[in-house]
Amino acid sequence: LAERLLTGTRVLLTAGPTRELLDPVRYLGNRSSGRMGYALASALGHLGAQVVLVSGPTALPVPKVAESIQVETALEMRAAVMEQVASCDLFVATAAVADYRPAEPAARKIKKDAEELTLRLVRNPDILAEVAALTPPPFTVGFAAETDEVERHALAKRTAKGLDMIAANRVGGERGGFERDENALTVFWDGGRRDLPMMPKTRLARELAALIAERYLERHVA
Ligand code: C5P
């Protein structure tokens, strides 16, 4: 039975990578495909949520959501999120936001005259931490991709960013993670955890959406 647990709930979800421009034709990026985020957006929609998707560039078809906003850089993603967040109940950050951006993107194409090129990078804002620090914050769900000591890092991240839930996955191994069709997650919240074993990202997204709905409703419905 497909329960529409999240009917009337507005969800803001970030997905995909960001691209940080070096010059008009080049960027720094990462290997996020956007698959997990898009699958989660669909799964939350199937639970009845009104989903606003803010996505960096991906090769994926846009899922059926209430609103889809396409962005390129971390600063654009942050602006779109801040514009939408006040009207949302739940914020899910699946985006692989670049931690740094070029300090001074060149106005014209950089020519290959020099043998060496040094780039100066500056920190990008942490969108999820900013959202979690709002008063009142929406119910916040973050992701943690870790290569080792997954549990310790995820728990520390949940506390540091002030999140309601965090979904941790091990990356860099044989299976799961970036650019793969399957993944496994361990989800942590205040006083609880659940292991979601290795499975296709579409099914994993449905299980995670159900878990998010469960935790969110327990918190927000009397
Ligand atoms: O600190 P770290 O990048 O590992 O945290 C990952 C989580 O934070 C993810 O949910 C990601 O979407 C979010 N994030 C963000 N803005 C950043 C960096 C990460 O929203 N600049």
PDB file of N, CA, C and O and ligand atoms in Angstrom, residues 14 93-95 97-99 124-128 142-143 157 161, ligand 1:
ATOM      1  N   THR A  14      18.422  19.508  -2.436  1.00  0.00           N
ATOM      2  CA  THR A  14      19.528  19.832  -3.346  1.00  0.00           C
ATOM      3  C   THR A  14      20.111  18.545  -3.898  1.00  0.00           C
ATOM      4  O   THR A  14      20.131  17.521  -3.210  1.00  0.00           O
ATOM      5  N   ALA A  93      19.689  17.667   1.883  1.00  0.00           N
ATOM      6  CA  ALA A  93      20.871  18.105   1.135  1.00  0.00           C
ATOM      7  C   ALA A  93      21.621  16.895   0.602  1.00  0.00           C
ATOM      8  O   ALA A  93      22.403  16.265   1.319  1.00  0.00           O
ATOM      9  N   THR A  94      21.343  16.523  -0.648  1.00  0.00           N
ATOM     10  CA  THR A  94      22.108  15.432  -1.252  1.00  0.00           C
ATOM     11  C   THR A  94      23.211  15.968  -2.162  1.00  0.00           C
ATOM     12  O   THR A  94      24.034  15.206  -2.642  1.00  0.00           O
ATOM     13  N   ALA A  95      23.205  17.267  -2.429  1.00  0.00           N
ATOM     14  CA  ALA A  95      24.168  17.828  -3.378  1.00  0.00           C
ATOM     15  C   ALA A  95      25.606  17.650  -2.902  1.00  0.00           C
ATOM     16  O   ALA A  95      25.890  17.738  -1.711  1.00  0.00           O
ATOM     17  N   VAL A  97      28.297  19.634  -2.956  1.00  0.00           N
ATOM     18  CA  VAL A  97      28.686  21.033  -3.170  1.00  0.00           C
ATOM     19  C   VAL A  97      30.214  21.133  -3.111  1.00  0.00           C
ATOM     20  O   VAL A  97      30.830  20.580  -2.191  1.00  0.00           O
ATOM     21  N   ALA A  98      30.812  21.821  -4.073  1.00  0.00           N
ATOM     22  CA  ALA A  98      32.264  21.996  -4.043  1.00  0.00           C
ATOM     23  C   ALA A  98      32.639  22.786  -2.795  1.00  0.00           C
ATOM     24  O   ALA A  98      32.002  23.792  -2.479  1.00  0.00           O
ATOM     25  N   ASP A  99      33.649  22.322  -2.081  1.00  0.00           N
ATOM     26  CA  ASP A  99      34.039  23.009  -0.846  1.00  0.00           C
ATOM     27  C   ASP A  99      34.746  24.322  -1.124  1.00  0.00           C
ATOM     28  O   ASP A  99      34.703  25.236  -0.311  1.00  0.00           O
ATOM     29  N   ASN A 124      33.661  27.754  -0.040  1.00  0.00           N
ATOM     30  CA  ASN A 124      32.251  28.000  -0.347  1.00  0.00           C
ATOM     31  C   ASN A 124      31.448  27.958   0.942  1.00  0.00           C
ATOM     32  O   ASN A 124      31.858  27.315   1.907  1.00  0.00           O
ATOM     33  N   PRO A 125      30.293  28.612   0.945  1.00  0.00           N
ATOM     34  CA  PRO A 125      29.432  28.509   2.130  1.00  0.00           C
ATOM     35  C   PRO A 125      28.920  27.082   2.287  1.00  0.00           C
ATOM     36  O   PRO A 125      28.741  26.375   1.294  1.00  0.00           O
ATOM     37  N   ASP A 126      28.706  26.656   3.529  1.00  0.00           N
ATOM     38  CA  ASP A 126      28.090  25.354   3.798  1.00  0.00           C
ATOM     39  C   ASP A 126      26.577  25.585   3.832  1.00  0.00           C
ATOM     40  O   ASP A 126      26.033  26.090   4.822  1.00  0.00           O
ATOM     41  N   ILE A 127      25.917  25.221   2.737  1.00  0.00           N
ATOM     42  CA  ILE A 127      24.492  25.519   2.574  1.00  0.00           C
ATOM     43  C   ILE A 127      23.665  24.816   3.649  1.00  0.00           C
ATOM     44  O   ILE A 127      22.800  25.410   4.298  1.00  0.00           O
ATOM     45  N   LEU A 128      23.968  23.547   3.862  1.00  0.00           N
ATOM     46  CA  LEU A 128      23.220  22.753   4.839  1.00  0.00           C
ATOM     47  C   LEU A 128      23.367  23.320   6.251  1.00  0.00           C
ATOM     48  O   LEU A 128      22.377  23.455   6.977  1.00  0.00           O
ATOM     49  N   GLY A 142      21.001  15.532   6.128  1.00  0.00           N
ATOM     50  CA  GLY A 142      22.246  15.679   5.387  1.00  0.00           C
ATOM     51  C   GLY A 142      22.813  14.337   4.984  1.00  0.00           C
ATOM     52  O   GLY A 142      22.342  13.285   5.429  1.00  0.00           O
ATOM     53  N   PHE A 143      23.806  14.377   4.157  1.00  0.00           N
ATOM     54  CA  PHE A 143      24.524  13.182   3.734  1.00  0.00           C
ATOM     55  C   PHE A 143      25.988  13.306   4.131  1.00  0.00           C
ATOM     56  O   PHE A 143      26.521  14.410   4.235  1.00  0.00           O
ATOM     57  N   LYS A 157      29.509  14.984  12.215  1.00  0.00           N
ATOM     58  CA  LYS A 157      28.944  15.922  11.249  1.00  0.00           C
ATOM     59  C   LYS A 157      27.520  16.307  11.609  1.00  0.00           C
ATOM     60  O   LYS A 157      27.116  17.453  11.487  1.00  0.00           O
ATOM     61  N   LYS A 161      26.813  20.243  12.387  1.00  0.00           N
ATOM     62  CA  LYS A 161      25.922  21.012  11.514  1.00  0.00           C
ATOM     63  C   LYS A 161      24.531  21.183  12.131  1.00  0.00           C
ATOM     64  O   LYS A 161      23.711  21.914  11.591  1.00  0.00           O
TER      65      LYS A 161
HETATM   66  O1  C5P B   1      30.842  18.597   5.242  1.00  0.00           O
HETATM   67  P1  C5P B   1      30.417  17.721   4.119  1.00  0.00           P
HETATM   68  O2  C5P B   1      30.591  18.353   2.775  1.00  0.00           O
HETATM   69  O3  C5P B   1      30.948  16.333   4.179  1.00  0.00           O
HETATM   70  O4  C5P B   1      28.830  17.575   4.361  1.00  0.00           O
HETATM   71  C1  C5P B   1      28.033  16.891   3.476  1.00  0.00           C
HETATM   72  C2  C5P B   1      26.614  17.375   3.615  1.00  0.00           C
HETATM   73  O5  C5P B   1      26.552  18.805   3.638  1.00  0.00           O
HETATM   74  C3  C5P B   1      25.748  16.987   2.438  1.00  0.00           C
HETATM   75  O6  C5P B   1      24.424  16.830   2.900  1.00  0.00           O
HETATM   76  C4  C5P B   1      25.905  18.191   1.500  1.00  0.00           C
HETATM   77  O7  C5P B   1      24.808  18.302   0.622  1.00  0.00           O
HETATM   78  C5  C5P B   1      25.959  19.340   2.474  1.00  0.00           C
HETATM   79  N1  C5P B   1      26.795  20.471   2.032  1.00  0.00           N
HETATM   80  C6  C5P B   1      26.224  21.713   1.732  1.00  0.00           C
HETATM   81  N2  C5P B   1      27.023  22.769   1.364  1.00  0.00           N
HETATM   82  C7  C5P B   1      28.366  22.623   1.314  1.00  0.00           C
HETATM   83  C8  C5P B   1      28.956  21.387   1.612  1.00  0.00           C
HETATM   84  C9  C5P B   1      28.151  20.330   1.973  1.00  0.00           C
HETATM   85  O8  C5P B   1      24.996  21.829   1.759  1.00  0.00           O
HETATM   86  N3  C5P B   1      29.111  23.659   0.948  1.00  0.00           N
END
